[in-house]
PDB file of C-alpha atoms in Angstrom:
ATOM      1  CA  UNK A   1     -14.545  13.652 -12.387  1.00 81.00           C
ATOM      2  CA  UNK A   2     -12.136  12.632 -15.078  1.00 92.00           C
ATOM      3  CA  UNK A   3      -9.694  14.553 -13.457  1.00 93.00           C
ATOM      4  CA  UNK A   4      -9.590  13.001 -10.906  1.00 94.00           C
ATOM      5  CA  UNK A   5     -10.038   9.463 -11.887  1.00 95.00           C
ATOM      6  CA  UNK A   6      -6.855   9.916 -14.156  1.00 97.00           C
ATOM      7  CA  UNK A   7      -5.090  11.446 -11.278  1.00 97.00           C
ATOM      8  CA  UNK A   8      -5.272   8.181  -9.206  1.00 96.00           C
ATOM      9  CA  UNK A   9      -4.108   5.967 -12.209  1.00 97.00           C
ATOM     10  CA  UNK A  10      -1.375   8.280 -12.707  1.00 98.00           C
ATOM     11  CA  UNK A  11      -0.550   8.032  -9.055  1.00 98.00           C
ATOM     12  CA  UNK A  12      -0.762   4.368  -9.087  1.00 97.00           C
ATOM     13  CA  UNK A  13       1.776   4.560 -11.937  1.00 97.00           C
ATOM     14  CA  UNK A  14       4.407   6.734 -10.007  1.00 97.00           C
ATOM     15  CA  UNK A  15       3.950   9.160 -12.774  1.00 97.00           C
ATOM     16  CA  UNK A  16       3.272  11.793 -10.535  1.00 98.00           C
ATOM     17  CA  UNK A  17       4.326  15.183 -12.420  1.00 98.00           C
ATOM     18  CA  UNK A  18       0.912  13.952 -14.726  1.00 98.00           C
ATOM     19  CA  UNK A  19      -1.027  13.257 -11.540  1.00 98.00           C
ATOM     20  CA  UNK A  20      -0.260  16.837 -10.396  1.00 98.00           C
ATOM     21  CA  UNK A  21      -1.267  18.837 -13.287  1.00 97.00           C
ATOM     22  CA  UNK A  22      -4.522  16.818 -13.530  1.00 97.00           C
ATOM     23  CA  UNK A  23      -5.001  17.075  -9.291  1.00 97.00           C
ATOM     24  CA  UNK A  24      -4.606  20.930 -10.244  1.00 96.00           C
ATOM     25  CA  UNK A  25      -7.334  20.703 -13.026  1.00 96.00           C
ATOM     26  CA  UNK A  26      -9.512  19.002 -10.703  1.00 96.00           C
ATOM     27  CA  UNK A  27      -9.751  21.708  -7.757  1.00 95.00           C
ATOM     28  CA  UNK A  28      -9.447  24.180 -10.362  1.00 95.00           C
ATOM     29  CA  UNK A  29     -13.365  22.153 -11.290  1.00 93.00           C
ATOM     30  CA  UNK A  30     -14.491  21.619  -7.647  1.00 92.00           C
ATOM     31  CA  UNK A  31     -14.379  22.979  -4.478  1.00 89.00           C
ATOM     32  CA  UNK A  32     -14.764  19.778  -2.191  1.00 94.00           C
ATOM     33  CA  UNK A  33     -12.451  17.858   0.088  1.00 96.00           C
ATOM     34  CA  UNK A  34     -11.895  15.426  -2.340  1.00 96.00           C
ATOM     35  CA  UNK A  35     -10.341  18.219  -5.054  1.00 96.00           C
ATOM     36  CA  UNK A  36      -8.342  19.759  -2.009  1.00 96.00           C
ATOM     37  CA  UNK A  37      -6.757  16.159  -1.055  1.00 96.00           C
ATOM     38  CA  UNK A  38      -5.508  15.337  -4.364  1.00 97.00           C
ATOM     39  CA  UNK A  39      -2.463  17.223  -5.055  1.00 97.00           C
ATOM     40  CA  UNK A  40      -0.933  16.803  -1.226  1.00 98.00           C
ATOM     41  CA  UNK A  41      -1.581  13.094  -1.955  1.00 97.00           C
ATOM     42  CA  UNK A  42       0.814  13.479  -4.804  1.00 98.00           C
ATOM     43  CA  UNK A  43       3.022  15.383  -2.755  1.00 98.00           C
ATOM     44  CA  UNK A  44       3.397  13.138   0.017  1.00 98.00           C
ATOM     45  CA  UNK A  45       5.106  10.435  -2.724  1.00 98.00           C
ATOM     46  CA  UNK A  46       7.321  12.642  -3.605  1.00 98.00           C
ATOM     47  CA  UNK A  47       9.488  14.290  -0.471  1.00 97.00           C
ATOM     48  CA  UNK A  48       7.192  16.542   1.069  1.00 98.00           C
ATOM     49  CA  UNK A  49       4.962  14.252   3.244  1.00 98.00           C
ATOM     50  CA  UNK A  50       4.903  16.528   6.112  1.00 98.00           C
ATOM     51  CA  UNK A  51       3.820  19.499   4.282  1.00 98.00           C
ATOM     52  CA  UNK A  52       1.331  17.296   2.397  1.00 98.00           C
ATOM     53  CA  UNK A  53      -0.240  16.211   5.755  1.00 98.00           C
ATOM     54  CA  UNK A  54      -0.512  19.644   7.332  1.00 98.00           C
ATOM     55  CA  UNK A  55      -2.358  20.357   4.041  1.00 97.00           C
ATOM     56  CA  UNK A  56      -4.557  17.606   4.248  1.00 97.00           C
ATOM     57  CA  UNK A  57      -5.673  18.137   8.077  1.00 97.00           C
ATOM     58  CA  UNK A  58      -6.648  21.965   6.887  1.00 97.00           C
ATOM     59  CA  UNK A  59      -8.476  20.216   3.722  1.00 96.00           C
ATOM     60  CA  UNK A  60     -10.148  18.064   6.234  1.00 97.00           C
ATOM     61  CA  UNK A  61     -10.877  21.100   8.991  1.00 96.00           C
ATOM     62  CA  UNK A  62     -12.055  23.490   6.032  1.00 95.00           C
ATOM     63  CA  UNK A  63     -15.017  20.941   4.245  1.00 94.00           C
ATOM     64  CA  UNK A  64     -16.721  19.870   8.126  1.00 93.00           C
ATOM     65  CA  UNK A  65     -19.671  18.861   5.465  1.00 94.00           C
ATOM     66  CA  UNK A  66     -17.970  16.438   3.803  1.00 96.00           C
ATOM     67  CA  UNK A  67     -19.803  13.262   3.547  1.00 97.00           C
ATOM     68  CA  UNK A  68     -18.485   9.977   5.598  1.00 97.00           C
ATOM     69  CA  UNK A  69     -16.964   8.678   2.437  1.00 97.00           C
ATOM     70  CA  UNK A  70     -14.907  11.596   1.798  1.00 97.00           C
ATOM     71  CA  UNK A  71     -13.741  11.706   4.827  1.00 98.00           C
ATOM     72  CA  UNK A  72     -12.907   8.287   5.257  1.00 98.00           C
ATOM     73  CA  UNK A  73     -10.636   8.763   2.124  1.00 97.00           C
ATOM     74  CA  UNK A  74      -8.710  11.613   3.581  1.00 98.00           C
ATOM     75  CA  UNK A  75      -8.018  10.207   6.843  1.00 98.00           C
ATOM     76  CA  UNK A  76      -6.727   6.990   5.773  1.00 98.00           C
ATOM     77  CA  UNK A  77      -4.586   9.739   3.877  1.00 98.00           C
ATOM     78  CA  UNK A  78      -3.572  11.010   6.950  1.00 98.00           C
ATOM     79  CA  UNK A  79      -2.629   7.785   8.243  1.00 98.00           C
ATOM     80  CA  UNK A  80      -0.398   6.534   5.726  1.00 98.00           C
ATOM     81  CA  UNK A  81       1.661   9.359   5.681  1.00 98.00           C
ATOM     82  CA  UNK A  82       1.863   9.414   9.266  1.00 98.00           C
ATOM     83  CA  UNK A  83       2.786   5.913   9.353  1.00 98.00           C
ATOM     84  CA  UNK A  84       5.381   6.457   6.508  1.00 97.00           C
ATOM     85  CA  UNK A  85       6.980   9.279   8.508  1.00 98.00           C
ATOM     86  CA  UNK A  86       7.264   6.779  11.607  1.00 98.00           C
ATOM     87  CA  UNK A  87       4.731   9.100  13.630  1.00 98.00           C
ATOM     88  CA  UNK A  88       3.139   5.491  14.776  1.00 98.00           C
ATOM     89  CA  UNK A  89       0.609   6.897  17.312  1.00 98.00           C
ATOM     90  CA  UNK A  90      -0.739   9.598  15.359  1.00 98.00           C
ATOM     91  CA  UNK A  91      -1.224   6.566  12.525  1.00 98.00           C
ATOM     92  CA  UNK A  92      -3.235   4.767  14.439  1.00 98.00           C
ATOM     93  CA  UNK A  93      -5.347   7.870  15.639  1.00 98.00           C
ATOM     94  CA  UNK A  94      -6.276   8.502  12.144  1.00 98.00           C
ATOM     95  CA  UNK A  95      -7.205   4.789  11.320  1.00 98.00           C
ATOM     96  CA  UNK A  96      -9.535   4.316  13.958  1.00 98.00           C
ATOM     97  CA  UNK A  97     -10.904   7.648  13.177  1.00 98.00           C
ATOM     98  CA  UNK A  98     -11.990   6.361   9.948  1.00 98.00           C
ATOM     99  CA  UNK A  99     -12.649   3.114  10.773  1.00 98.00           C
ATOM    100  CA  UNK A 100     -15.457   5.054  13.289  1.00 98.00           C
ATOM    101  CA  UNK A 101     -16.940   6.155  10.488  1.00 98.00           C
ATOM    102  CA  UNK A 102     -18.482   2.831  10.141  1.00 97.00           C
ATOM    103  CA  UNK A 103     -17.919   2.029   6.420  1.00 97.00           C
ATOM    104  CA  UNK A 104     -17.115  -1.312   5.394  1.00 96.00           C
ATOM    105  CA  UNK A 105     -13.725  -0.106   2.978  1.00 98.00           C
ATOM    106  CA  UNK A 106     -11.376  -2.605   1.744  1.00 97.00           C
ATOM    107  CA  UNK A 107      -8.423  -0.173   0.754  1.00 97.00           C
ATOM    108  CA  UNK A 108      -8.895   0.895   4.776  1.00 98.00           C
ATOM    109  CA  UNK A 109      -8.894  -2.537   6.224  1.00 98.00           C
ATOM    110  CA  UNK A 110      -6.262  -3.390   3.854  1.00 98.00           C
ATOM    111  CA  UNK A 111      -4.491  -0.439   5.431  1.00 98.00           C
ATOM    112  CA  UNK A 112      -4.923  -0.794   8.819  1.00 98.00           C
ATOM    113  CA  UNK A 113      -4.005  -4.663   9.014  1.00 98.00           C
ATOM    114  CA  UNK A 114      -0.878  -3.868   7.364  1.00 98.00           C
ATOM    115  CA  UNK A 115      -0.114  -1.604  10.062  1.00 98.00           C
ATOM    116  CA  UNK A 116      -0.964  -3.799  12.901  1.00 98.00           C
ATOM    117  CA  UNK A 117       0.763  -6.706  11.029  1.00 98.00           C
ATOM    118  CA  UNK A 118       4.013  -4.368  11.244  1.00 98.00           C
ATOM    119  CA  UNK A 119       3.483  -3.540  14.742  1.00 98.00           C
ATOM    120  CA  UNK A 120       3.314  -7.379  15.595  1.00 98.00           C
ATOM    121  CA  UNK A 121      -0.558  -7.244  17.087  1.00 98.00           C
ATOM    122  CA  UNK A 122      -1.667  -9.895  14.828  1.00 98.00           C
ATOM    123  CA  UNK A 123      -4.770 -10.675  17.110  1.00 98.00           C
ATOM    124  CA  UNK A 124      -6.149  -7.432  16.395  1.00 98.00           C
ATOM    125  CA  UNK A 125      -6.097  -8.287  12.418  1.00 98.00           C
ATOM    126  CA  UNK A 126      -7.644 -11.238  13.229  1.00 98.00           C
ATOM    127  CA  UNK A 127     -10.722  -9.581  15.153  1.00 98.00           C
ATOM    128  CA  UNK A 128     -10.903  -7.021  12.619  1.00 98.00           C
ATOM    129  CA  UNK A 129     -11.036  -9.411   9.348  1.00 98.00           C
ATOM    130  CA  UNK A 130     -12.205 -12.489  10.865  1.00 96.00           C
ATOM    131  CA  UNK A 131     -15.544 -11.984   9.207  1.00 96.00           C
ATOM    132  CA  UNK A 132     -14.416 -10.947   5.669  1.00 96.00           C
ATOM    133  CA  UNK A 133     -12.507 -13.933   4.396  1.00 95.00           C
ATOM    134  CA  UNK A 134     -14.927 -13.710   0.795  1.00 95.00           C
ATOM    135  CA  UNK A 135     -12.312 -10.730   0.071  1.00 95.00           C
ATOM    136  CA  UNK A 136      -8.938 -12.229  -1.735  1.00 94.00           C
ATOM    137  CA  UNK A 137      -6.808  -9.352  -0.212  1.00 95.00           C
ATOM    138  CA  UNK A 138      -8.224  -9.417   3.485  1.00 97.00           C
ATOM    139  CA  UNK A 139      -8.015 -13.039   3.571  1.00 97.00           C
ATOM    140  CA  UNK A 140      -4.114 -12.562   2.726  1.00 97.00           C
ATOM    141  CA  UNK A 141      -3.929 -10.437   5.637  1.00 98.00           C
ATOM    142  CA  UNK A 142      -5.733 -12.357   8.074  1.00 98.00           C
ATOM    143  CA  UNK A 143      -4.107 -15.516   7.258  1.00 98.00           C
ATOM    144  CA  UNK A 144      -0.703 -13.774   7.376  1.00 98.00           C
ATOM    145  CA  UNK A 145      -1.855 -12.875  11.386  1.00 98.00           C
ATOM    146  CA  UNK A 146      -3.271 -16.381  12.188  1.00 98.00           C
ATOM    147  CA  UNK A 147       0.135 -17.925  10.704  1.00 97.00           C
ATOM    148  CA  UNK A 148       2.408 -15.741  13.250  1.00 97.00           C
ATOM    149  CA  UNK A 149      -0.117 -16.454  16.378  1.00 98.00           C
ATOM    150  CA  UNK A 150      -0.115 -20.057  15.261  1.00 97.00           C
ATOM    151  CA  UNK A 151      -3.835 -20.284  14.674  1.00 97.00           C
ATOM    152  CA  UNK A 152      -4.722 -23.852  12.935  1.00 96.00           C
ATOM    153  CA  UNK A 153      -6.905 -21.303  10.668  1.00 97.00           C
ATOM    154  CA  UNK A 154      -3.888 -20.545   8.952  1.00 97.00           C
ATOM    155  CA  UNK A 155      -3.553 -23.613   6.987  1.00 96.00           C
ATOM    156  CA  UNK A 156      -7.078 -23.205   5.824  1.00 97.00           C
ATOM    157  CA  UNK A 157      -7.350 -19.808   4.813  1.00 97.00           C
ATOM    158  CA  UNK A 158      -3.462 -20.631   2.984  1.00 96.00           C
ATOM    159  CA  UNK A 159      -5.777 -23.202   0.857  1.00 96.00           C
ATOM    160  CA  UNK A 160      -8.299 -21.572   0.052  1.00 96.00           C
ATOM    161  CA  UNK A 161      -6.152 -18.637  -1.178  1.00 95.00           C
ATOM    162  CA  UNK A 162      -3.533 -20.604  -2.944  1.00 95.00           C
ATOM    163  CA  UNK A 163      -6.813 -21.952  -4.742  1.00 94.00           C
ATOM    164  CA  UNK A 164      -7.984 -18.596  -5.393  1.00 93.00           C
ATOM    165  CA  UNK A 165      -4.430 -17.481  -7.016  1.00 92.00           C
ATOM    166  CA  UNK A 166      -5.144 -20.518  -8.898  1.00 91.00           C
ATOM    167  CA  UNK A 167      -8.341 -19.727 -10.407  1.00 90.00           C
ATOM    168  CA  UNK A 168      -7.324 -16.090 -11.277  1.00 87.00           C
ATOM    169  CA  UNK A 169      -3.884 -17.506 -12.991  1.00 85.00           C
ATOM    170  CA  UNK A 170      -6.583 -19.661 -15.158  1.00 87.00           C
ATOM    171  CA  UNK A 171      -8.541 -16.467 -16.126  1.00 85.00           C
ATOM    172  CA  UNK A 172      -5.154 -14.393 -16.714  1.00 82.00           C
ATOM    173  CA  UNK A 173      -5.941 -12.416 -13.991  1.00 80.00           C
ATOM    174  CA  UNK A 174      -2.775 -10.024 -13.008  1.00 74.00           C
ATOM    175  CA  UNK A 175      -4.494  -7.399 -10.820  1.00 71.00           C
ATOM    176  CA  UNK A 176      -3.199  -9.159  -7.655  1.00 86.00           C
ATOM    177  CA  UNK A 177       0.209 -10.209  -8.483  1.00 94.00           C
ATOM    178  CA  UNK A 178       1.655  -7.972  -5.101  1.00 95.00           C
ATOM    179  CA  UNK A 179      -0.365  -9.647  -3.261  1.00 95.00           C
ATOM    180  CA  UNK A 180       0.566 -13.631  -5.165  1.00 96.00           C
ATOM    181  CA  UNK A 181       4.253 -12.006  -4.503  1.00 97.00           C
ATOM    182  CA  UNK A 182       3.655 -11.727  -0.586  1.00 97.00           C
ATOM    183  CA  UNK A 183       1.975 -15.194  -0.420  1.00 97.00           C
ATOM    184  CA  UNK A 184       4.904 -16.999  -2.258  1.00 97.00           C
ATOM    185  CA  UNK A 185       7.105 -15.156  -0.201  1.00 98.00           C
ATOM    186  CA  UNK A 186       5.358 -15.395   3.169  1.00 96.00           C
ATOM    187  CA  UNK A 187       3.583 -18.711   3.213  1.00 96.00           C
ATOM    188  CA  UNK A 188       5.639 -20.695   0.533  1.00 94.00           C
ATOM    189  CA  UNK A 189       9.128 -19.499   1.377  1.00 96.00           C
ATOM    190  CA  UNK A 190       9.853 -19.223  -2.092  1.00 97.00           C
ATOM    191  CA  UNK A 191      11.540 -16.020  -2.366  1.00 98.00           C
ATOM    192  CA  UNK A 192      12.504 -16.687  -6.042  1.00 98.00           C
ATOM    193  CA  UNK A 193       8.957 -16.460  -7.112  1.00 97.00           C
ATOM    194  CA  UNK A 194       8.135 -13.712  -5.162  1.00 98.00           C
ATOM    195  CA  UNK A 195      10.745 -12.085  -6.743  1.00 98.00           C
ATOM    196  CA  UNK A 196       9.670 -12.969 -10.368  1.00 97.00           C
ATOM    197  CA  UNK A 197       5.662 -11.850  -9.282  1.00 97.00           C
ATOM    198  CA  UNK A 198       7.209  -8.658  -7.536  1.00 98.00           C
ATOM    199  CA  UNK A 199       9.181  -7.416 -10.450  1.00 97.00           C
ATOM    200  CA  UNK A 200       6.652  -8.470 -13.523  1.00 96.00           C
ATOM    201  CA  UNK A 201       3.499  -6.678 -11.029  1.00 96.00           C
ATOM    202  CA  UNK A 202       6.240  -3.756 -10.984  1.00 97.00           C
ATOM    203  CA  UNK A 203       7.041  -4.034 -14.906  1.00 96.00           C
ATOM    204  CA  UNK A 204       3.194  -3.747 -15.518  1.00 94.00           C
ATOM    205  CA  UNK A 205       3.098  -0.163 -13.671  1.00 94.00           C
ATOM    206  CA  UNK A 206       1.654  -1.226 -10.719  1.00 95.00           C
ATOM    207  CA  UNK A 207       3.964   1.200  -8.273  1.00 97.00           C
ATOM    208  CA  UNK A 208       2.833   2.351  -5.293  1.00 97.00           C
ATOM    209  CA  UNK A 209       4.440   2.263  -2.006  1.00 97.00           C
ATOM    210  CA  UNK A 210       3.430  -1.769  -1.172  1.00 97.00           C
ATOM    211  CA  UNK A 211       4.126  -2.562  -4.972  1.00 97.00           C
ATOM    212  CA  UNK A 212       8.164  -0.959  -3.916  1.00 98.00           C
ATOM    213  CA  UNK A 213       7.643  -2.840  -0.381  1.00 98.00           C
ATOM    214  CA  UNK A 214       6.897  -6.595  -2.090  1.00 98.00           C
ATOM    215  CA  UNK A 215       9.631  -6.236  -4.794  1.00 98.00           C
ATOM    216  CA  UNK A 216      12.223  -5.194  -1.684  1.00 98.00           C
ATOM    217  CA  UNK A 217      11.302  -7.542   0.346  1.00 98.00           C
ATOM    218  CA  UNK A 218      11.385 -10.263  -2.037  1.00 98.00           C
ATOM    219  CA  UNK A 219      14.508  -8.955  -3.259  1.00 98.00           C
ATOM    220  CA  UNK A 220      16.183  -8.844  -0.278  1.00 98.00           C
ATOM    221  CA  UNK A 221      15.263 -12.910   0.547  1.00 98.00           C
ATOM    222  CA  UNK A 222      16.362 -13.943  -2.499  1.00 98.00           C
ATOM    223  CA  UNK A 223      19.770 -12.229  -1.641  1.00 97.00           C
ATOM    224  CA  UNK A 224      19.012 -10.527  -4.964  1.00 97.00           C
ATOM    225  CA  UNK A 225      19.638  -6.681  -4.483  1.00 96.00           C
ATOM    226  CA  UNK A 226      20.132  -5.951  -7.959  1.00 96.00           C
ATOM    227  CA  UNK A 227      17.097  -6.960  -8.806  1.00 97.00           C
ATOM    228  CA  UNK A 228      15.197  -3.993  -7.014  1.00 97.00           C
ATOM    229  CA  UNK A 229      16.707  -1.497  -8.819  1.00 97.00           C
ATOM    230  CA  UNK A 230      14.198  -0.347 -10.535  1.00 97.00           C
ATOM    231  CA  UNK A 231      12.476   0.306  -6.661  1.00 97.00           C
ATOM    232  CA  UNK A 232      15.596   1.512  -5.494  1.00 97.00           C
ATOM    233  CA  UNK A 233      15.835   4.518  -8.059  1.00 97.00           C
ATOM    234  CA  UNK A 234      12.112   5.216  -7.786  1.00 98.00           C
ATOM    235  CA  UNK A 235      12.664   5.602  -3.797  1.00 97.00           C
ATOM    236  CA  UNK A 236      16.249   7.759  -4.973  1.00 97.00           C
ATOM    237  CA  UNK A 237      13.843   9.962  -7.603  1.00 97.00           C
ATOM    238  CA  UNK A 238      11.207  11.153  -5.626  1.00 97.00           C
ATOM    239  CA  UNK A 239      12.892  11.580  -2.258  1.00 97.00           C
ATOM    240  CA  UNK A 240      10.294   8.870  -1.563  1.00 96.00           C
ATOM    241  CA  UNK A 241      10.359   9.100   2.926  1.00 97.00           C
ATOM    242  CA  UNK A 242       8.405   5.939   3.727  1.00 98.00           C
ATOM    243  CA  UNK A 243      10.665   4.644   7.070  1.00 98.00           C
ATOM    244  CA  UNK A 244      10.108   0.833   5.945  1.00 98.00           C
ATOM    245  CA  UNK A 245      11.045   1.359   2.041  1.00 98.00           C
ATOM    246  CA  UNK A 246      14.038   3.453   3.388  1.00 98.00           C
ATOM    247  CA  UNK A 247      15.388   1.056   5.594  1.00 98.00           C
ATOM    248  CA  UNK A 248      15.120  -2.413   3.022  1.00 98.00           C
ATOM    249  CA  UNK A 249      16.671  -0.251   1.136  1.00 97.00           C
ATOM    250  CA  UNK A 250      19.489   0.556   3.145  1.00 97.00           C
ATOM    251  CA  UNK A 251      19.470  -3.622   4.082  1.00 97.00           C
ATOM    252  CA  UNK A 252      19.882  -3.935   0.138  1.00 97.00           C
ATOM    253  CA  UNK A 253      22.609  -1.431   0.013  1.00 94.00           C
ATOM    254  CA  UNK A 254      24.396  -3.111   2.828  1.00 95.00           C
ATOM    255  CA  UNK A 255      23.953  -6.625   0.850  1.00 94.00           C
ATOM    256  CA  UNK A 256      25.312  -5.316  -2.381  1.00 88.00           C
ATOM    257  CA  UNK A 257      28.168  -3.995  -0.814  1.00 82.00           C
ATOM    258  CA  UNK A 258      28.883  -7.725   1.268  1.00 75.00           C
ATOM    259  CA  UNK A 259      28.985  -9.065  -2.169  1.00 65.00           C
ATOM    260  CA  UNK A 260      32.337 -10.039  -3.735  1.00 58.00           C
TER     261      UNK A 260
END
């Protein structure tokens, strides 16, 4: 529904209070899983992710005739908010659950690789997206898990992706600038740029929990810290809990304070 389509762009825009009333509209329309997931999505971005997942595994146990799709969406859910609460093993659980499920979903690969990148299995990413280099975002992944095994792939996949970036800077593309970010930062070693790509992708309202993880990151290479502020006080606003975010942001802390 509209609703619910203007929920997730809200979300997407950290401007949750709006993604809540229209989350409330949309179970208010609909009785589904979908309906029941939205507002404890909104809730776990905003300091009450363990609430929001006990609410989403009763969403899930209540609507057993959801279809594979739906619930694919709600335990990748459950996934990223374990995995932002540091509850590793009960992450995992609910990735493979959906990945079980057998549908071919980007935002869950996506996902998943992240969280086996972080974990340091990097062969797994490359057994799990080693046949879906045609997707920009995957590729990123799978080349950022060939580089750390020292796969000669690497170098390829860099290529082809650098020419990629290329061709979407050409058509003024800017839906992937996170993603540009990460590659100038992780394959280039250009932490400058990153930083610049991080912070105008951020500027554009693209901020969700990776969009606060790039600019962070980058921020924190470039020995920048002051730079991430604008991530910094989102994180401080909405009691944001994500155990990565928290801790670059403690690392950024520290490096402001080393600074004469």
């Amino acid at each position: 529904t509209a609703w619910s389509y203007r929920a997730v762009i809200y979300i997407v825009m950290a401007r949750y209070a709006e993604a809540r009333h229209d989350c409330r509209e949309f179970a208010a329309r609909d009785g589904g899983l979908i309906a029941a997931a939205c507002e404890p999505t909104v809730d776990a971005l905003t300091g009450s992710a363990a609430a929001a997942y006990a609410r989403l595994e009763q969403a899930l146990r209540r609507n057993p005739s959801a279809s594979a799709s739906q619930r694919l969406w709600v335990l990748t859910r459950l996934a990223e908010i374990a995995q932002r609460l540091g509850r590793m093993q009960e992450a995992e659980t609910r990735y493979r659950s959906a990945l079980q499920l057998g549908i071919d979903d980007q935002y869950l690969l996506t996902a998943y690789a992240e969280f086996l990148l972080d974990l340091k299995r990097p062969a797994e990413v490359v057994e799990l997206l080693k046949d879906k280099t045609r997707n920009d975002v995957l590729l990123l992944r799978l080349a950022l898990a060939e580089q750390s095994l020292g796969l000669p792939a690497a170098q390829t996949h860099q290529a082809a992706i650098q020419a990629r970036i290329d061709a979407a800077r050409l058509r003024q593309d800017k839906l992937h600038l996170s993603d540009e970010a990460m590659f100038e930062l992780m394959f280039r070693k250009n932490p400058q740029e990153a930083l610049r790509l991080a912070r105008e992708n951020w500027d554009l309202g693209q901020r969700e929990p990776g969009d606060a993880r790039i600019l962070l990151e980058a921020a924190l290479a470039a020995r920048q810290p002051e730079s991430a502020e604008a991530a910094l006080e989102w994180l401080k606003r909405n009691h944001h809990e994500d155990v990565i975010l928290l801790r670059l942001a403690a690392e950024l802390q520290a490096l402001r304070g080393s600074k004469p």
